[in-house]
Coordinates of C-alpha atoms (C1' of nucleotides) in Angstrom, one line a residue:
Chain A
M1 CA -0.1 -0.4 0.1
S2 CA 1.5 3.3 -1.0
D3 CA -0.1 4.9 1.7
E4 CA 1.9 3.5 4.1
N5 CA 5.2 4.0 3.0
K6 CA 4.9 7.4 3.8
P7 CA 6.9 8.8 6.4
V8 CA 4.8 9.4 9.3
V9 CA 3.7 12.6 10.6
S10 CA 4.0 13.6 14.1
N11 CA 1.1 15.3 16.0
F12 CA -0.2 15.7 19.6
I13 CA -2.1 12.5 20.0
R14 CA 1.3 10.0 18.8
T15 CA 3.4 13.2 21.2
I16 CA 1.0 11.9 24.1
I17 CA 1.3 8.1 23.3
D18 CA 5.1 8.1 23.3
N19 CA 5.2 10.2 26.6
H20 CA 2.4 7.4 27.8
N21 CA 4.6 4.7 26.6
A22 CA 8.3 5.9 27.6
T23 CA 6.6 6.4 31.4
K24 CA 5.0 2.8 31.4
R25 CA 1.3 4.5 32.0
F26 CA -0.5 1.7 30.4
G27 CA 2.5 -0.7 30.6
G28 CA 3.3 -0.1 26.7
K29 CA 0.0 -1.0 25.6
V30 CA -1.9 1.4 23.2
H31 CA -5.5 0.1 22.7
L32 CA -8.4 2.3 20.7
R33 CA -11.6 2.2 19.3
F34 CA -13.8 3.6 16.9
P35 CA -17.0 4.4 18.4
P36 CA -19.5 5.4 16.1
E37 CA -24.0 5.7 17.0
P38 CA -25.6 3.4 14.7
N39 CA -27.7 6.3 13.5
G40 CA -26.5 7.1 10.2
F41 CA -23.9 6.5 7.6
L42 CA -20.4 7.3 8.1
H43 CA -18.7 10.7 6.5
I44 CA -15.5 11.7 5.1
G45 CA -14.8 13.1 9.1
H46 CA -15.7 9.3 9.9
A47 CA -13.3 9.0 7.9
K48 CA -10.6 10.5 9.2
S49 CA -11.1 9.3 12.6
I50 CA -11.4 5.5 11.7
C51 CA -7.4 6.4 9.4
L52 CA -6.1 7.8 13.3
N53 CA -7.5 4.9 15.7
F54 CA -6.7 2.3 13.7
G55 CA -3.9 3.7 12.0
L56 CA -2.7 4.6 16.1
A57 CA -3.1 0.8 16.6
R58 CA -0.9 -0.4 13.6
D59 CA 1.5 1.5 14.0
Y60 CA 2.2 1.2 17.9
N61 CA 1.3 -2.6 17.4
G62 CA -1.5 -2.2 19.6
K63 CA -5.3 -2.9 19.4
C64 CA -8.4 -1.1 17.7
N65 CA -12.2 -2.0 18.7
L66 CA -15.3 -1.2 17.2
R67 CA -17.5 -0.4 19.1
F68 CA -21.0 0.7 18.6
D69 CA -22.6 3.5 20.7
D70 CA -25.7 2.1 20.9
T71 CA -27.6 3.8 23.7
N72 CA -30.3 5.2 22.2
P73 CA -32.3 2.9 21.0
V74 CA -35.1 5.8 19.5
K75 CA -32.4 6.6 17.4
E76 CA -30.5 3.9 15.8
E77 CA -30.9 0.8 13.6
D78 CA -28.9 -2.7 12.5
A79 CA -29.3 -1.6 8.6
Y80 CA -26.5 1.4 10.1
V81 CA -24.7 -1.3 12.2
K82 CA -24.3 -3.4 9.0
A83 CA -23.2 -0.4 6.2
I84 CA -20.6 1.4 8.8
K85 CA -19.1 -2.0 9.2
E86 CA -19.2 -2.6 5.5
D87 CA -17.4 1.0 4.9
I88 CA -14.7 0.4 7.7
R89 CA -13.5 -2.5 5.9
W90 CA -14.1 -1.1 2.4
L91 CA -11.5 1.2 4.0
G92 CA -9.2 -0.9 4.7
F93 CA -9.1 -1.7 8.2
E94 CA -10.0 -4.7 10.2
W95 CA -11.1 -4.3 13.9
D96 CA -9.8 -6.4 16.9
K97 CA -13.2 -7.0 18.5
E98 CA -16.4 -5.9 18.0
C99 CA -18.3 -4.6 20.4
Y100 CA -21.6 -2.3 21.7
A101 CA -22.2 -0.3 24.6
S102 CA -25.5 -2.6 24.9
D103 CA -23.1 -5.2 26.0
Y104 CA -22.1 -4.0 29.0
F105 CA -25.6 -2.7 30.0
D106 CA -25.7 -4.8 32.9
T107 CA -22.2 -4.3 33.6
L108 CA -23.4 -0.7 33.7
Y109 CA -26.2 -1.2 35.7
E110 CA -24.5 -2.5 38.4
Y111 CA -21.9 0.0 38.6
A112 CA -24.9 2.7 39.1
V113 CA -26.0 0.4 42.0
R114 CA -22.3 0.7 43.3
L115 CA -22.4 4.8 42.8
V116 CA -25.8 5.1 44.6
K117 CA -24.3 2.8 47.5
K118 CA -21.6 5.5 47.6
G119 CA -24.1 7.8 48.0
L120 CA -22.9 9.2 45.0
A121 CA -26.1 9.0 42.5
Y122 CA -29.6 9.4 43.1
V123 CA -32.9 9.1 41.8
D124 CA -34.9 12.5 40.9
D125 CA -38.5 12.6 40.7
L126 CA -38.3 16.4 38.5
S127 CA -39.2 16.5 35.3
S128 CA -36.6 17.2 32.4
E129 CA -38.1 20.4 32.7
E130 CA -37.5 21.3 36.0
I131 CA -33.9 19.7 35.9
R132 CA -33.2 21.8 33.1
A133 CA -34.5 24.9 35.2
Y134 CA -32.5 23.7 38.2
R135 CA -29.6 23.2 36.1
G136 CA -28.8 27.3 36.2
T137 CA -27.0 29.1 33.6
L138 CA -23.4 29.2 32.2
K139 CA -22.9 32.3 34.8
E140 CA -25.4 31.5 37.3
P141 CA -25.0 28.2 39.5
G142 CA -27.2 25.5 39.8
K143 CA -30.0 24.8 42.5
N144 CA -29.8 20.7 44.3
S145 CA -33.3 18.2 43.4
P146 CA -35.6 18.3 46.5
W147 CA -34.6 15.1 45.4
R148 CA -30.9 15.0 46.2
D149 CA -30.9 13.3 49.5
R150 CA -33.2 10.6 49.5
S151 CA -31.8 7.7 51.2
V152 CA -29.2 4.8 49.8
E153 CA -32.2 2.3 50.6
E154 CA -34.7 4.3 48.6
N155 CA -32.8 5.4 46.0
L156 CA -32.2 1.6 45.3
D157 CA -35.5 1.2 45.5
L158 CA -36.6 3.4 43.1
L159 CA -33.2 2.7 40.9
E160 CA -34.6 -1.3 40.9
R161 CA -38.6 -0.1 39.8
M162 CA -37.2 2.0 37.3
K163 CA -35.8 -1.3 35.4
T164 CA -38.5 -3.2 36.2
G165 CA -40.6 -0.9 33.9
E166 CA -42.7 0.8 36.8
F167 CA -42.5 3.9 35.9
P168 CA -43.4 5.7 32.6
D169 CA -41.3 7.6 30.1
G170 CA -39.9 11.2 31.6
T171 CA -41.0 10.4 35.4
K172 CA -37.5 9.6 37.2
V173 CA -33.9 9.8 36.6
L174 CA -30.9 8.6 37.4
R175 CA -28.7 11.1 38.1
A176 CA -24.6 11.7 39.8
R177 CA -24.7 13.4 42.7
I178 CA -21.7 15.9 42.2
D179 CA -22.0 19.3 42.9
M180 CA -24.7 22.1 41.2
S181 CA -22.6 24.7 41.0
S182 CA -19.6 23.5 39.1
P183 CA -18.9 25.9 36.5
N184 CA -18.5 23.0 34.1
M185 CA -22.1 21.9 33.4
N186 CA -21.5 18.3 32.6
M187 CA -20.8 18.4 36.3
R188 CA -23.8 20.2 37.9
D189 CA -25.4 16.4 38.4
P190 CA -25.9 15.0 35.0
V191 CA -27.5 12.3 34.0
M192 CA -26.9 8.6 33.9
Y193 CA -30.0 6.9 32.9
R194 CA -33.1 7.9 31.3
I195 CA -36.5 5.7 31.4
L196 CA -37.3 4.5 27.8
H197 CA -39.7 1.9 27.0
A198 CA -38.3 1.5 23.9
R199 CA -37.4 -1.5 22.4
H200 CA -33.4 -1.9 20.9
H201 CA -32.0 -3.3 18.1
R202 CA -30.2 -5.6 19.7
T203 CA -30.9 -6.1 23.4
G204 CA -34.8 -5.7 22.5
D205 CA -37.0 -5.3 25.0
K206 CA -35.4 -6.3 27.7
W207 CA -34.1 -2.6 29.6
C208 CA -36.5 0.4 29.9
I209 CA -34.2 2.1 30.9
Y210 CA -31.1 3.7 29.6
P211 CA -27.8 5.0 29.6
M212 CA -26.7 8.3 28.8
Y213 CA -22.9 8.9 26.1
D214 CA -21.5 9.8 29.5
W215 CA -22.1 7.4 31.5
A216 CA -21.5 4.5 29.0
H217 CA -18.7 5.9 27.1
G218 CA -16.2 5.7 29.1
Q219 CA -17.6 2.4 31.3
S220 CA -17.1 0.9 28.0
D221 CA -13.9 1.8 27.3
S222 CA -12.6 0.8 30.6
I223 CA -14.2 -2.7 30.2
E224 CA -12.8 -2.9 26.9
G225 CA -9.0 -2.2 28.3
V226 CA -9.0 1.0 26.0
T227 CA -6.1 3.4 26.8
H228 CA -6.4 6.5 24.4
S229 CA -10.3 7.4 23.7
I230 CA -9.7 9.5 20.7
C231 CA -12.8 11.9 20.7
T232 CA -13.7 15.1 19.3
L233 CA -13.0 18.6 20.8
E234 CA -17.2 19.3 21.6
F235 CA -16.2 16.1 24.5
E236 CA -13.8 18.2 26.2
D237 CA -15.9 19.6 28.7
H238 CA -16.8 15.7 29.3
R239 CA -13.2 14.8 30.1
P240 CA -14.1 15.8 33.9
L241 CA -17.1 13.8 34.3
Y242 CA -15.6 10.4 32.1
E243 CA -12.6 11.3 34.7
W244 CA -15.0 11.7 38.0
F245 CA -16.6 8.3 36.7
L246 CA -13.4 5.9 36.6
E247 CA -12.5 7.4 40.4
K248 CA -15.6 6.8 42.0
L249 CA -15.9 3.1 40.5
E250 CA -12.4 2.7 40.7
I251 CA -11.5 1.2 37.3
H252 CA -9.1 1.1 34.9
K253 CA -8.9 4.8 33.9
P254 CA -8.0 5.1 29.8
Q255 CA -7.1 8.7 29.0
Q256 CA -9.7 10.9 26.8
I257 CA -8.1 13.2 23.7
E258 CA -9.7 15.4 22.1
F259 CA -9.5 17.1 18.6
A260 CA -10.4 18.7 16.2
R261 CA -13.1 16.9 14.0
L262 CA -12.6 17.3 10.0
N263 CA -14.3 19.8 7.9
L264 CA -14.3 20.6 4.1
T265 CA -15.3 23.3 1.8
Y266 CA -18.5 23.0 0.1
T267 CA -19.2 20.2 2.7
L268 CA -22.0 19.2 5.0
M269 CA -20.4 17.2 7.8
S270 CA -23.8 17.1 10.0
K271 CA -25.3 13.8 10.1
R272 CA -28.9 15.4 11.1
K273 CA -28.3 17.8 7.8
L274 CA -27.1 14.4 5.9
L275 CA -30.6 13.0 6.8
K276 CA -32.5 16.0 5.2
L277 CA -31.1 15.6 2.5
V278 CA -31.6 11.8 2.4
N279 CA -35.7 12.2 3.7
E280 CA -36.3 15.1 1.7
G281 CA -35.1 13.2 -1.9
I282 CA -32.3 16.3 -2.3
V283 CA -29.7 13.4 -3.1
D284 CA -30.9 9.9 -4.0
G285 CA -29.7 8.0 -0.8
W286 CA -26.9 7.9 1.7
D287 CA -24.2 6.5 -1.3
D288 CA -25.6 9.2 -3.7
P289 CA -21.8 10.5 -5.5
R290 CA -22.7 13.9 -4.5
M291 CA -22.0 12.7 -0.9
P292 CA -19.6 12.7 1.6
T293 CA -20.1 9.7 2.8
I294 CA -18.5 6.9 2.4
A295 CA -20.6 4.9 0.6
G296 CA -21.4 7.7 -1.1
M297 CA -17.6 8.5 -2.6
R298 CA -17.2 4.9 -2.8
R299 CA -20.1 4.9 -5.5
R300 CA -18.0 7.9 -6.9
G301 CA -15.5 5.8 -7.9
V302 CA -12.7 7.3 -5.0
T303 CA -10.5 4.7 -3.8
P304 CA -9.9 3.9 -0.4
A305 CA -6.6 4.4 -0.6
A306 CA -7.4 8.2 -1.8
L307 CA -9.2 9.0 1.2
R308 CA -6.6 7.1 3.9
N309 CA -3.5 9.4 2.1
F310 CA -6.5 13.0 2.6
S311 CA -6.9 11.5 6.2
E312 CA -2.9 11.5 6.9
S313 CA -2.6 14.7 4.6
V314 CA -4.9 16.9 6.6
G315 CA -2.9 16.1 10.4
V316 CA -4.5 15.6 13.8
A317 CA -4.6 19.4 15.6
K318 CA -6.9 20.6 17.8
S319 CA -7.4 23.7 16.0
N320 CA -11.3 24.4 14.2
S321 CA -10.1 24.6 10.9
V322 CA -11.8 23.9 7.8
V323 CA -9.7 21.1 4.6
D324 CA -10.1 23.1 1.2
V325 CA -11.9 19.8 -1.4
A326 CA -9.1 20.9 -3.6
Q327 CA -6.8 18.5 -1.4
F328 CA -9.2 15.8 -1.1
D329 CA -9.4 16.4 -4.9
F330 CA -5.7 16.1 -5.1
A331 CA -5.7 12.8 -3.5
I332 CA -8.3 11.6 -5.4
R333 CA -6.4 12.2 -9.0
E334 CA -3.3 11.4 -6.9
D335 CA -4.2 7.9 -6.6
L336 CA -6.5 7.3 -9.9
N337 CA -3.6 8.8 -11.7
K338 CA -1.6 6.0 -10.9
T339 CA -4.1 3.2 -10.8
A340 CA -7.0 4.0 -13.7
L341 CA -6.6 2.9 -17.1
R342 CA -6.8 5.1 -19.4
A343 CA -9.3 5.4 -22.6
M344 CA -11.2 7.2 -25.0
A345 CA -14.7 8.7 -24.6
V346 CA -16.6 11.7 -26.1
M347 CA -19.0 13.7 -24.0
E348 CA -20.2 16.4 -26.6
P349 CA -19.7 14.1 -30.0
I350 CA -19.7 16.1 -33.0
R351 CA -18.2 13.6 -36.7
L352 CA -15.1 13.7 -38.0
V353 CA -14.8 12.5 -41.7
I354 CA -11.3 11.2 -42.7
E355 CA -11.9 12.3 -46.6
D356 CA -8.6 10.1 -47.5
Y357 CA -9.3 7.0 -45.4
P358 CA -11.3 4.4 -47.5
E359 CA -14.9 3.7 -46.2
G360 CA -15.8 0.3 -44.8
K361 CA -12.2 0.5 -43.7
T362 CA -11.3 -0.7 -39.8
E363 CA -7.9 -0.4 -38.1
W364 CA -6.9 -1.7 -34.4
L365 CA -4.3 0.7 -33.3
E366 CA -3.1 0.0 -30.2
G367 CA -2.8 2.6 -27.0
V368 CA -1.3 2.3 -24.0
N369 CA -3.5 1.3 -20.9
N370 CA -1.9 3.4 -18.6
P371 CA 1.5 5.3 -19.0
E372 CA 2.4 5.5 -15.3
D373 CA 2.4 1.3 -15.1
D374 CA 3.5 -0.6 -17.6
S375 CA 1.7 -3.6 -16.4
A376 CA -1.4 -2.3 -16.6
G377 CA -0.7 -3.4 -20.9
K378 CA -1.9 -2.3 -24.0
R379 CA -5.2 -2.1 -26.0
K380 CA -6.9 -2.4 -29.7
I381 CA -8.6 0.7 -30.5
P382 CA -10.7 0.7 -33.9
F383 CA -10.2 3.4 -36.0
E384 CA -11.9 4.5 -39.0
R385 CA -13.5 7.0 -42.0
E386 CA -15.5 8.3 -39.3
L387 CA -15.1 9.4 -36.0
Y388 CA -16.3 11.1 -32.9
I389 CA -14.8 13.9 -31.8
E390 CA -15.5 16.4 -28.6
R391 CA -17.5 19.3 -29.7
G392 CA -14.9 21.4 -27.8
D393 CA -12.0 20.7 -29.7
F394 CA -12.8 22.6 -33.2
M395 CA -13.4 25.9 -33.8
I396 CA -14.5 27.7 -37.0
D397 CA -12.5 30.8 -35.5
P398 CA -10.2 29.9 -32.6
P399 CA -8.2 32.2 -30.4
K400 CA -4.7 32.5 -29.6
K401 CA -3.8 30.0 -27.5
Y402 CA -6.1 27.1 -29.2
F403 CA -3.6 23.8 -29.8
R404 CA -6.8 21.5 -31.5
L405 CA -8.5 21.6 -34.3
A406 CA -9.5 24.5 -36.5
P407 CA -9.7 25.0 -40.6
G408 CA -6.2 23.9 -42.1
R409 CA -4.7 23.4 -38.6
E410 CA -2.9 19.6 -38.0
V411 CA -3.4 17.8 -34.7
R412 CA -2.9 14.6 -33.4
L413 CA -5.7 12.1 -32.9
K414 CA -4.4 10.3 -30.0
H415 CA -2.5 6.8 -30.8
A416 CA -3.6 7.1 -34.7
Y417 CA -2.9 9.7 -37.4
Y418 CA -2.0 13.3 -37.7
V419 CA -5.0 15.0 -39.1
T420 CA -5.7 18.3 -40.8
C421 CA -8.9 19.9 -41.0
T422 CA -9.8 20.8 -44.6
R423 CA -13.8 22.3 -43.9
Y424 CA -16.7 21.6 -41.8
E425 CA -20.6 22.0 -42.1
T426 CA -22.9 23.6 -40.7
D427 CA -27.0 23.4 -39.6
S428 CA -29.1 26.1 -40.3
E429 CA -27.9 27.6 -36.7
G430 CA -24.3 27.6 -37.7
R431 CA -23.8 25.2 -35.2
V432 CA -21.2 22.8 -36.7
T433 CA -22.0 19.4 -37.3
T434 CA -19.8 17.3 -39.3
V435 CA -15.5 18.6 -39.4
F436 CA -13.7 16.8 -42.4
A437 CA -9.9 16.1 -42.5
R438 CA -7.2 14.2 -44.3
H439 CA -5.0 12.2 -42.7
D440 CA -0.8 11.4 -43.1
P441 CA -0.5 7.6 -43.0
A442 CA 2.6 8.2 -41.7
T443 CA 1.8 9.1 -38.7
R444 CA 0.6 5.6 -38.1
G445 CA 0.4 5.6 -34.3
G446 CA 0.2 9.3 -33.9
W447 CA 3.8 9.8 -34.3
S448 CA 6.1 11.8 -37.2
D449 CA 9.6 11.0 -37.3
D450 CA 10.4 14.1 -39.4
G451 CA 10.2 16.3 -36.5
R452 CA 6.8 18.0 -37.3
K453 CA 5.1 18.9 -33.5
V454 CA 2.0 19.3 -33.3
K455 CA 0.3 21.2 -30.4
G456 CA -2.9 19.6 -30.1
T457 CA -3.7 16.2 -29.4
L458 CA -7.4 14.7 -29.5
H459 CA -9.0 11.6 -27.9
W460 CA -12.5 10.1 -30.3
V461 CA -14.0 7.5 -31.0
A462 CA -15.2 5.5 -34.6
V463 CA -18.8 5.9 -35.1
N464 CA -19.2 2.4 -36.3
H465 CA -17.6 0.6 -32.9
A466 CA -19.1 4.0 -30.2
V467 CA -21.2 1.9 -27.9
S468 CA -23.4 5.4 -26.1
A469 CA -23.1 5.5 -22.3
E470 CA -25.0 7.7 -19.7
V471 CA -22.4 10.0 -17.6
R472 CA -23.0 11.5 -15.2
L473 CA -21.1 14.1 -13.9
Y474 CA -21.0 15.4 -10.5
D475 CA -20.2 18.5 -8.6
H476 CA -20.6 20.0 -4.9
L477 CA -23.8 19.7 -3.7
F478 CA -23.6 23.5 -2.3
N479 CA -22.6 26.9 -3.8
T480 CA -20.8 28.3 -0.8
P481 CA -17.4 27.3 0.9
N482 CA -19.3 26.9 4.0
P483 CA -22.6 25.1 4.3
G484 CA -22.4 24.3 7.9
E485 CA -23.5 28.3 8.1
A486 CA -26.5 28.1 6.7
R487 CA -28.9 29.3 10.1
D488 CA -33.1 28.0 8.3
D489 CA -34.5 25.9 5.7
D490 CA -34.9 28.8 3.5
A491 CA -31.0 29.8 4.0
F492 CA -30.2 25.6 3.7
Y493 CA -32.1 25.5 0.4
A494 CA -30.9 28.5 -1.1
I495 CA -27.3 27.6 -1.0
L496 CA -28.0 24.2 -2.7
N497 CA -26.0 24.1 -6.1
K498 CA -28.9 23.2 -8.9
E499 CA -26.8 21.9 -11.0
S500 CA -24.3 18.9 -8.6
L501 CA -25.8 16.7 -11.2
K502 CA -25.8 16.8 -15.2
I503 CA -26.2 13.7 -17.1
L504 CA -24.9 12.9 -20.4
P505 CA -27.2 10.0 -22.4
D506 CA -25.4 9.2 -24.8
V507 CA -21.2 9.5 -24.3
K508 CA -19.8 8.4 -27.2
V509 CA -17.3 5.6 -25.5
E510 CA -15.0 2.8 -26.7
P511 CA -15.7 -0.2 -26.6
V512 CA -13.2 -2.0 -24.0
I513 CA -14.8 1.1 -21.6
A514 CA -18.7 -0.7 -22.4
A515 CA -17.4 -3.7 -21.9
C516 CA -16.2 -3.1 -17.9
A517 CA -17.5 -4.4 -14.7
P518 CA -19.7 -2.3 -12.7
G519 CA -16.6 -0.2 -10.0
T520 CA -14.2 -0.4 -13.6
R521 CA -12.4 3.2 -12.9
F522 CA -11.1 4.6 -16.2
Q523 CA -9.6 7.7 -16.8
F524 CA -11.1 9.1 -19.7
L525 CA -8.1 10.9 -21.4
R526 CA -8.3 14.3 -21.0
Q527 CA -11.4 14.7 -18.9
G528 CA -11.3 13.0 -15.6
Y529 CA -12.2 10.1 -13.6
F530 CA -14.9 7.8 -13.8
C531 CA -16.6 4.8 -12.5
A532 CA -19.0 2.2 -14.1
D533 CA -21.2 3.0 -11.5
I534 CA -21.6 0.0 -8.8
K535 CA -26.0 -0.6 -8.9
E536 CA -26.5 0.2 -12.3
H537 CA -23.7 -0.2 -14.5
S538 CA -24.3 -2.9 -17.2
T539 CA -23.0 -3.9 -20.5
E540 CA -25.7 -3.6 -22.1
R541 CA -26.8 -0.2 -20.6
P542 CA -23.1 1.4 -19.5
V543 CA -23.7 4.0 -16.4
F544 CA -20.4 6.5 -15.1
N545 CA -20.4 8.4 -12.5
R546 CA -17.4 11.2 -12.8
T547 CA -15.0 10.8 -9.7
A548 CA -13.1 14.0 -10.1
T549 CA -11.6 16.3 -12.7
L550 CA -7.8 15.9 -14.3
R551 CA -6.7 19.4 -13.7
D552 CA -7.6 22.0 -16.7
S553 CA -4.5 24.7 -17.4
W554 CA -6.5 25.7 -20.7
A555 CA -9.1 26.3 -19.0
K556 CA -7.3 28.6 -16.2
T557 CA -5.1 30.2 -19.2
K558 CA -8.8 30.8 -21.5
K559 CA -10.2 32.1 -18.0
K560 CA -7.1 34.9 -18.2
S561 CA -7.1 35.9 -21.7
Chain B
rU1 C1' -13.2 37.8 35.5
rG2 C1' -18.8 31.3 34.3
rG3 C1' -16.3 27.3 32.6
rG4 C1' -12.9 24.4 28.4
rG5 C1' -10.4 25.5 24.1
rU6 C1' -8.1 27.1 19.2
rG7 C1' -4.5 31.4 17.1
rU8 C1' 2.3 29.5 12.5
rG9 C1' 1.7 31.6 4.5
rG10 C1' -4.7 31.9 -0.1
rC11 C1' -6.1 26.5 3.1
rC12 C1' -3.9 22.3 6.4
rA13 C1' 0.3 21.8 9.4
rA14 C1' 5.2 20.5 11.5
rG15 C1' 8.0 23.0 15.2
rU16 C1' 8.5 21.6 23.1
rG17 C1' 14.5 28.1 24.2
rG18 C1' 19.9 27.9 19.2
rU19 C1' 17.0 24.6 12.7
rU20 C1' 17.7 29.7 6.3
rA21 C1' 10.5 28.5 10.6
rA22 C1' 9.4 21.0 8.0
rG23 C1' 6.2 19.3 4.6
rG24 C1' 1.0 19.5 2.0
rC25 C1' -3.1 22.0 -1.1
rA26 C1' -3.7 26.6 -3.6
rG27 C1' -1.4 29.7 -6.4
rC28 C1' 2.5 31.8 -10.0
rG29 C1' 6.6 31.0 -13.0
rG30 C1' 9.5 28.2 -16.4
rG31 C1' 10.9 22.8 -18.6
rU32 C1' 9.6 17.6 -20.6
rU33 C1' 5.3 15.1 -22.6
rU34 C1' 1.5 11.2 -28.2
rU35 C1' -3.2 13.3 -22.1
rG36 C1' -3.2 22.0 -22.1
rG37 C1' -3.1 15.3 -17.8
rU38 C1' 1.3 13.5 -15.4
rC39 C1' 6.3 14.3 -14.3
rC40 C1' 10.8 18.0 -13.5
rC41 C1' 12.4 22.7 -11.5
rG42 C1' 12.1 27.8 -9.3
rC43 C1' 8.8 31.8 -6.5
rC44 C1' 5.7 31.9 -2.6
rA45 C1' 5.5 33.6 6.3
rU46 C1' 9.4 35.9 11.0
rC47 C1' 4.9 32.9 14.0
rC48 C1' -2.4 37.1 16.8
rU49 C1' -1.2 41.9 19.6
rA50 C1' 1.6 44.8 23.2
rG51 C1' 5.4 44.3 26.7
rG52 C1' 8.6 41.3 29.4
rU53 C1' 12.6 37.7 30.7
rU54 C1' 17.3 36.0 28.3
rC55 C1' 23.0 36.2 24.6
rG56 C1' 19.3 34.4 22.0
rA57 C1' 11.7 33.1 21.6
rA58 C1' 7.1 30.7 17.5
rU59 C1' 8.9 28.5 21.7
rC60 C1' 9.4 30.9 28.8
rC61 C1' 6.4 35.3 31.2
rU62 C1' 2.2 39.1 32.1
rA63 C1' -1.8 41.7 29.5
rG64 C1' -4.5 42.5 26.1
rC65 C1' -7.6 40.6 21.4
rA66 C1' -10.4 37.2 18.1
rC67 C1' -12.8 32.7 17.1
rC68 C1' -15.1 27.8 18.8
rC69 C1' -17.2 24.8 23.1
rC70 C1' -20.9 23.9 27.1
rA71 C1' -27.3 25.1 30.2
rG72 C1' -30.6 17.6 25.5
rC73 C1' -34.0 12.8 30.2
rC74 C1' -28.9 14.0 22.0
rA75 C1' -23.6 11.3 21.1

RNA sequence: UGGGGUGUGGCCAAGUGGUUAAGGCAGCGGGUUUUGGUCCCGCCAUCCUAGGUUCGAAUCCUAGCACCCCAGCCA
């Protein structure tokens, strides 16, 4: 794997681990976990976290579990569990143990009893509104609940009865007894259990009380022997609570470490908003190629290596940042340039007739499949009198630096011949319909030994061997660099890029392109990287998704003049 | 003076008192090229501000400023 030979860039988490290893805090062990909640699909932000956790485990000869944080049955589904596992494997990682927070519900309950017995947790009868009111504000301390000083016996009894389902949802909670005047809101007697008569995707109807994140997460880490619990910045304030539970319980205490989540320009990373795109049919499901989900990127044709290299390239730090999506595009191109097969496809075809080439003749010319990789071999390409070329590759009256075809101009047809434009035909509206040219038989294969230079090289497809394919050109879903900043629905709809998908129903492609298996990646010469759609492509009806464009310096010089 | 964080080039990001302040992306200029692709070469910062400590500071101290997070029985 090319991405694993690169030198590792230092980051603050590695420094922390190195220090722990040096001081033997965890006996030299490094044990991580990736803890998704199964309530949606994984996106590129999760990919960064996956690469971080599994990558650290790999580099330190440690372990990394996959743990589903399934503590909220009303939002979680088994289908998401399945999709998440598939995505992680596709990314190229394998977990040591597959765990679920729900595996620990019994232990968690025992732990809760332990805290109650120590006088460190109590059952509160306040409503959620009252709890909020009692919590105080950011600048004012909270007030103790009137139920805060119940006896251990009463708390034990009540907790047991909460568990057995005696009370309706929302009537009671178990709270940690910490400090209602703490400047850290998380320490103001946080809720540990809420009553939820809901069916859980794994434990079924066994439980009607479910642990909150803070009560479940650290203990789960501890039970699994996790040494470094990596999470995102917003949990920084939770660390004191994370540690409080573990210290009061006197069990193994991992080190929580927070890093800044990934943000990308023109990309939405909020699961809630991505769900909205799916639910409202703005995109075609979680795996729509425009989605920043791993499933969407897979379908678009992005490679696992590109995603891994990108994750590595953005680094790990604590400052909020927004990475330019161009950096991701670079990673995609970098990998695909080395691996994608080259072939020719004409997106917007016009006819090119080689006047001096015999009718009915077909030559099978040779083309290299990948100039970056000899082992990719060569293929035969049919050449005939009538070809398709790109509409944009011919101009009646070309500007200064235009290297392509124009009346009287000579260009190279890739892998074929030098041709010189003799004339052209237009329709009643003046649109070019057919271009005529003569070829130089001595340039067969696309090369002349006489030192003659041609500036332009065009891709083409023989009319009688062309296969029609559907090509989907994707662009950013949003037309603003920071779509996450949209404050309300109106703002959200306003920034949607109406041209994020353009379908070309009749692209002319080489036979080899049409014959490929779903998921095959190509570089359509001079245009970009494309991937045969994994759901809809077939030899009968070829369908390609554009993964990325090629860098286009011509577009830049064109813009400048 | 609620608490917790973060500030290094357009975007990421190394740097842990002595380095010409890494590297990548983007941009710009040039070369190579049967893809206006790739590749190659070159250019592109004195580190939020102000003081201070020191022979020497992005790194230490002081005082500011800016931005992010926290008042779910979500995670």
